[in-house]
PDB file of C-alpha atoms in Angstrom:
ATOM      1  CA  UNK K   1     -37.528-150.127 -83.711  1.00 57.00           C
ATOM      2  CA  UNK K   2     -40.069-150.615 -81.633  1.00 71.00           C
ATOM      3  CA  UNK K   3     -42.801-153.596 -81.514  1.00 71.00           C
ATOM      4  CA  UNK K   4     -45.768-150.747 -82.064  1.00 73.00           C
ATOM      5  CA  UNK K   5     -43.729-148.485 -84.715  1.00 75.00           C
ATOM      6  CA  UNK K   6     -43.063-152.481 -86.584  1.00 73.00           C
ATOM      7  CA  UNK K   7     -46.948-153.423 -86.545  1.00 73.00           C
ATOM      8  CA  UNK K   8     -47.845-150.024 -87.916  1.00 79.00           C
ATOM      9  CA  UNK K   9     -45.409-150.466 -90.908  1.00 77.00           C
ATOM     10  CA  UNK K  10     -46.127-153.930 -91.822  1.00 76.00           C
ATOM     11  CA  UNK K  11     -49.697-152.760 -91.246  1.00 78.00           C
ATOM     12  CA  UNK K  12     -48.901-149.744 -93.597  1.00 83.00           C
ATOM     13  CA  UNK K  13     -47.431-151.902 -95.866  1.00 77.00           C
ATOM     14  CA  UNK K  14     -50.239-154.212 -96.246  1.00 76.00           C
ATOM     15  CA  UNK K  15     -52.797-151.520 -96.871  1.00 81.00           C
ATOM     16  CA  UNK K  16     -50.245-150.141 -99.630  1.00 81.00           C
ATOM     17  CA  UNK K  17     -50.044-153.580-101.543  1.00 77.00           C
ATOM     18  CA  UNK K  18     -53.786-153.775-101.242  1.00 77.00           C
ATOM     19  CA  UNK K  19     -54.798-150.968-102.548  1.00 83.00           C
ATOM     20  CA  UNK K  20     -52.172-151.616-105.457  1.00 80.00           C
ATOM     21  CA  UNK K  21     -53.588-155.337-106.235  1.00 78.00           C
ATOM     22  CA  UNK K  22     -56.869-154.210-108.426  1.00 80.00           C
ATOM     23  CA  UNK K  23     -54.133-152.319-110.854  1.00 80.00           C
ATOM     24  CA  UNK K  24     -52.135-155.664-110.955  1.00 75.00           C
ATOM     25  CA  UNK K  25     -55.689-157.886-111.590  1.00 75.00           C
ATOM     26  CA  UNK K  26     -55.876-155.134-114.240  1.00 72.00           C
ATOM     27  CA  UNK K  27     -52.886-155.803-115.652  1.00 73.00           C
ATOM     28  CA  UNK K  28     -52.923-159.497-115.719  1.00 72.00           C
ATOM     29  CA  UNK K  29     -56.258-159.365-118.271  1.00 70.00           C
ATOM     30  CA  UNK K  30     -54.299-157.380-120.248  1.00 73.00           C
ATOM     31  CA  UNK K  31     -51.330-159.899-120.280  1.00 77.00           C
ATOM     32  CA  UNK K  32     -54.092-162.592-121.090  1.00 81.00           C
ATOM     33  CA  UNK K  33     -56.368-161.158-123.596  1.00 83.00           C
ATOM     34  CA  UNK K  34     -55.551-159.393-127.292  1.00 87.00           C
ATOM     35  CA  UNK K  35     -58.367-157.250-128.434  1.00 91.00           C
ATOM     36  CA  UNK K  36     -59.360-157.987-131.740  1.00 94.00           C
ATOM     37  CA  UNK K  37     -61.669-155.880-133.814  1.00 96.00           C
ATOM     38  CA  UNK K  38     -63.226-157.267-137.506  1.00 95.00           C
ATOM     39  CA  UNK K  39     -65.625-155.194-139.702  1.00 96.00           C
ATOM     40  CA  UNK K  40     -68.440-157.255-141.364  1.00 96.00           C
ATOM     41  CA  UNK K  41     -70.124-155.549-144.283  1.00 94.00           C
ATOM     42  CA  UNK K  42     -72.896-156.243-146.018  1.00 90.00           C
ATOM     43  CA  UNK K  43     -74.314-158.674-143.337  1.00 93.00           C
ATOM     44  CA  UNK K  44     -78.001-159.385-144.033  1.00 93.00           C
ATOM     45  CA  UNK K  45     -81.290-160.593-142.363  1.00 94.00           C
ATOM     46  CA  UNK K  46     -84.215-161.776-144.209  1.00 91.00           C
ATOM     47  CA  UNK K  47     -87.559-161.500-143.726  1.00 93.00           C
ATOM     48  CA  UNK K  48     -88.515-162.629-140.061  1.00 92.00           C
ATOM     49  CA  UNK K  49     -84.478-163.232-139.516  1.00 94.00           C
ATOM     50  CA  UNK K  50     -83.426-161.075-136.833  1.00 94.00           C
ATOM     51  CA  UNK K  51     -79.776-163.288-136.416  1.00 95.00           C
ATOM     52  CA  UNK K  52     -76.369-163.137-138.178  1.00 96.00           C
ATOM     53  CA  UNK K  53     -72.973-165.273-138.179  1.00 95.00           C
ATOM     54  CA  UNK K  54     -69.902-163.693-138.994  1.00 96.00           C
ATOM     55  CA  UNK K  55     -66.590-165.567-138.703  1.00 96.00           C
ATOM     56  CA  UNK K  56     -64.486-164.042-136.260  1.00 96.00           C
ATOM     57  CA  UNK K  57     -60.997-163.944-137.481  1.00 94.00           C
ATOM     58  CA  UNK K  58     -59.245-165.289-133.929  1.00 93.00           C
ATOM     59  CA  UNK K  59     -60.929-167.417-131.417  1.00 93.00           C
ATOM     60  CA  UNK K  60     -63.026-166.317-129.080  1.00 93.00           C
ATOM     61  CA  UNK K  61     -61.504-166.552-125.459  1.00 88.00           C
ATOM     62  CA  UNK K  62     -62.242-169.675-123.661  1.00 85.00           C
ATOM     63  CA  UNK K  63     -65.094-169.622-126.307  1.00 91.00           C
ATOM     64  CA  UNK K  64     -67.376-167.464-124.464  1.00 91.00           C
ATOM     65  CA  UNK K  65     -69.612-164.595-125.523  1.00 94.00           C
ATOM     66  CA  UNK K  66     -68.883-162.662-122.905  1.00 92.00           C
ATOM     67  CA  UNK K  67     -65.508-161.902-124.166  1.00 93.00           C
ATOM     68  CA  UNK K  68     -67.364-160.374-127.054  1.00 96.00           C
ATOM     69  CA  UNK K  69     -66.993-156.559-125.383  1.00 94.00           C
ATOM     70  CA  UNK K  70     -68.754-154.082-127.769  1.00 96.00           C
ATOM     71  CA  UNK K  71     -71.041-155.012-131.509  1.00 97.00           C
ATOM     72  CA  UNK K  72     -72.070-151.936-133.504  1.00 96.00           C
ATOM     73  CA  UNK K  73     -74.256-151.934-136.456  1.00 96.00           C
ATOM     74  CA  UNK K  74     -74.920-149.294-139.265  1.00 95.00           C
ATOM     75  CA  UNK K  75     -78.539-149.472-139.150  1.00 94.00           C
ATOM     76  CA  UNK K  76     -80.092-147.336-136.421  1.00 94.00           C
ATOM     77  CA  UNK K  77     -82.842-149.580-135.314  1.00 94.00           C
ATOM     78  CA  UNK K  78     -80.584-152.812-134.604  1.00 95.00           C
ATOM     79  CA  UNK K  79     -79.260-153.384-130.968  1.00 95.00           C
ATOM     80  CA  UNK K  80     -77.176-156.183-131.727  1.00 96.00           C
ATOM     81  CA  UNK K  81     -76.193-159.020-128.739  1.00 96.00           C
ATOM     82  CA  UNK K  82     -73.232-161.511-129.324  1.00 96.00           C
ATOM     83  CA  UNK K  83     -75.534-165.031-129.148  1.00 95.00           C
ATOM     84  CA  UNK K  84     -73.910-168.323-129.694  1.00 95.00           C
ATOM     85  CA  UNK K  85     -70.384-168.852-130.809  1.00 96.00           C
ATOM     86  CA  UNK K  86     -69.316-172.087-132.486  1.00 95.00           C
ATOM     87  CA  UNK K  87     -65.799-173.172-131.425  1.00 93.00           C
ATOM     88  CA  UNK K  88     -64.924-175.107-134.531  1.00 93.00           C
ATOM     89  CA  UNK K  89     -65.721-172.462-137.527  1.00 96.00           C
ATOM     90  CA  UNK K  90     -65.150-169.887-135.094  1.00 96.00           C
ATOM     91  CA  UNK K  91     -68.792-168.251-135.865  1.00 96.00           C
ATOM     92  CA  UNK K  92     -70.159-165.458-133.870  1.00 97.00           C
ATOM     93  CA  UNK K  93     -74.344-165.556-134.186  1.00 96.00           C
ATOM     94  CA  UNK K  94     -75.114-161.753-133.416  1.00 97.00           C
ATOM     95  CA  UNK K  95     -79.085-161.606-132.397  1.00 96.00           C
ATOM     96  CA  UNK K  96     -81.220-158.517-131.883  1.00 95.00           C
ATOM     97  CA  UNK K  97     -81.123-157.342-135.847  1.00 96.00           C
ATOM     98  CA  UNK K  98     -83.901-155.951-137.714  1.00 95.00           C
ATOM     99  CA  UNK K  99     -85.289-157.907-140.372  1.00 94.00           C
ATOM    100  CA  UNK K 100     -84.635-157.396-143.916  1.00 93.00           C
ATOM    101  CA  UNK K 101     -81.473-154.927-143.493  1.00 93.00           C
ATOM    102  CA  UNK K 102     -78.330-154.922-144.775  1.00 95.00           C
ATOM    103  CA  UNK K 103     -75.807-153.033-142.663  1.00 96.00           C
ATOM    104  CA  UNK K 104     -72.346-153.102-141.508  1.00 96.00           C
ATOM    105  CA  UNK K 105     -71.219-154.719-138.036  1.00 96.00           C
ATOM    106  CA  UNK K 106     -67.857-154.485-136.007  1.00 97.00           C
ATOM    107  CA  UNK K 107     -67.496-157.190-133.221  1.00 97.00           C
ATOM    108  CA  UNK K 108     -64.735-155.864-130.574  1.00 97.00           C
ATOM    109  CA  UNK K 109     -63.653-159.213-128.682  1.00 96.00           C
ATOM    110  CA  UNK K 110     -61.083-160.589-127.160  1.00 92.00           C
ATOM    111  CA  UNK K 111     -58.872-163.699-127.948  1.00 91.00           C
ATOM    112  CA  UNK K 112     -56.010-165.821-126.211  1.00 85.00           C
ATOM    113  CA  UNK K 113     -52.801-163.387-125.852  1.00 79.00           C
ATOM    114  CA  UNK K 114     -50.845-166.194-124.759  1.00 78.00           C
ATOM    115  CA  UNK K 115     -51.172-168.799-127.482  1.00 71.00           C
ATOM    116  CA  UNK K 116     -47.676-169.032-128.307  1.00 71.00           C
ATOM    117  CA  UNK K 117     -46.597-169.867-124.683  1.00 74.00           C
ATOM    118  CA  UNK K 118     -47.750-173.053-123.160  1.00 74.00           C
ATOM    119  CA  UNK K 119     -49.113-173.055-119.901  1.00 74.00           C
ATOM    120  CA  UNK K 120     -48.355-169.474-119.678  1.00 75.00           C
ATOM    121  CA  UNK K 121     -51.919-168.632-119.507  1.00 73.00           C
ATOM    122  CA  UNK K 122     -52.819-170.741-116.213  1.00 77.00           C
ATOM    123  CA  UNK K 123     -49.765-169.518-114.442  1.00 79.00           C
ATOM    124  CA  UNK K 124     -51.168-165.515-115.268  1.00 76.00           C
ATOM    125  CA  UNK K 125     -54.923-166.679-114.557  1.00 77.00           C
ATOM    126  CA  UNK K 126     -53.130-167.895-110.946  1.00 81.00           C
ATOM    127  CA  UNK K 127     -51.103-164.861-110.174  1.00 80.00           C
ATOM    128  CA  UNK K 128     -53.551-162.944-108.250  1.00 79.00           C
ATOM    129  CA  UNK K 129     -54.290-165.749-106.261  1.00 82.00           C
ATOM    130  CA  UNK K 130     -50.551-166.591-105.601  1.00 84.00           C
ATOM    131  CA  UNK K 131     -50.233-162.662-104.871  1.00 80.00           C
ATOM    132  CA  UNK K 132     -52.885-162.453-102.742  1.00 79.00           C
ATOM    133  CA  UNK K 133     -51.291-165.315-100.975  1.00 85.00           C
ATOM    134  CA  UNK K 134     -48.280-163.621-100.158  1.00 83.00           C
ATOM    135  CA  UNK K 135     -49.625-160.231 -99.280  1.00 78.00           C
ATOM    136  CA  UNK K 136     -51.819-162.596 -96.247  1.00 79.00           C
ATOM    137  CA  UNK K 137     -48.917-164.579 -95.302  1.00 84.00           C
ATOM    138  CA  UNK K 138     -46.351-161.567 -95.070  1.00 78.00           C
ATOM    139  CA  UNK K 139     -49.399-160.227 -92.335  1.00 77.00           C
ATOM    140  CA  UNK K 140     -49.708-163.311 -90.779  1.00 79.00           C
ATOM    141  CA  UNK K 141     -45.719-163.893 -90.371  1.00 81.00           C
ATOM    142  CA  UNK K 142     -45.568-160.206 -89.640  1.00 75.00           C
ATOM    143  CA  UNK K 143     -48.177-160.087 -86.581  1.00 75.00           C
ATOM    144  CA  UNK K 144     -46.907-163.468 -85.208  1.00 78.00           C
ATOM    145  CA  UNK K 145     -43.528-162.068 -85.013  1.00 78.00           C
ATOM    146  CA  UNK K 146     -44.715-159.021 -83.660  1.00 73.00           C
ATOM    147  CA  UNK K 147     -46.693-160.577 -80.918  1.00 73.00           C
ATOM    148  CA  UNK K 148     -43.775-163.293 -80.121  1.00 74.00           C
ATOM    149  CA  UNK K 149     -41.295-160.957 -79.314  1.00 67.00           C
TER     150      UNK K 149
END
């Protein structure tokens, strides 16, 4: 094979893996995370309270609202915003409630999917890193061959 056909393929085969790596970044998260759903009813704001806690039934992962992905509410007027989370009771303070309403909520969120395995969690959060890694150093080893020979 030639030293042009060679660079072309490895070139080829670079772009391929690239273009694959966001599905594999995708699939890592889903490796890492377990969506959890829980249904609060009858939460309730007083008068002036526009804040709930409901107790999430799994820890919040890496105990950050941001993980909360989606908080729906019965009552029309309420746009409700994951707040603070406590680690310890595991309590979600939703904000953004109208006063003096009872209504339902359901918190979508996502937890640690790798509890059970120890250490198995940093070793996925690496992977795209150690992939990424490879795919550069295949090129690198690739084009230095190529241009050696």
């Amino acid at each position: 094979m030639s030293k042009a056909m060679s660079t072309v393929l490895l070139i080829v085969g670079i772009a391929v893996a690239l273009l694959f790596f966001p599905m594999v970044l995708s699939s890592m998260d889903s490796i890492r995370f377990t969506e959890n759903t829980g249904t609060y009813a009858t939460v309730t704001t007083g008068v002036g309270e526009t804040s709930a806690d409901v107790v999430l039934s799994a820890a919040l992962f890496n105990d950050d609202t941001t993980h909360v992905t989606s908080i729906t509410s019965t009552v029309e007027t309420d746009v409700p915003v994951a707040g603070t989370y406590t680690t310890g009771t595991k309590t979600l303070t939703i904000t953004g409630l109208t006063a003096s309403e009872s209504r339902t909520l359901t918190v979508i969120y996502d937890s640690d999917g790798l509890t059970d395995y120890t250490g198995l969690g940093i070793i996925v959060g690496l992977s795209p890193l150690i992939i990424w890694l490879v795919i550069l150093g295949a090129l690198g080893v690739g084009l230095y061959t190529n241009v050696r020979s």
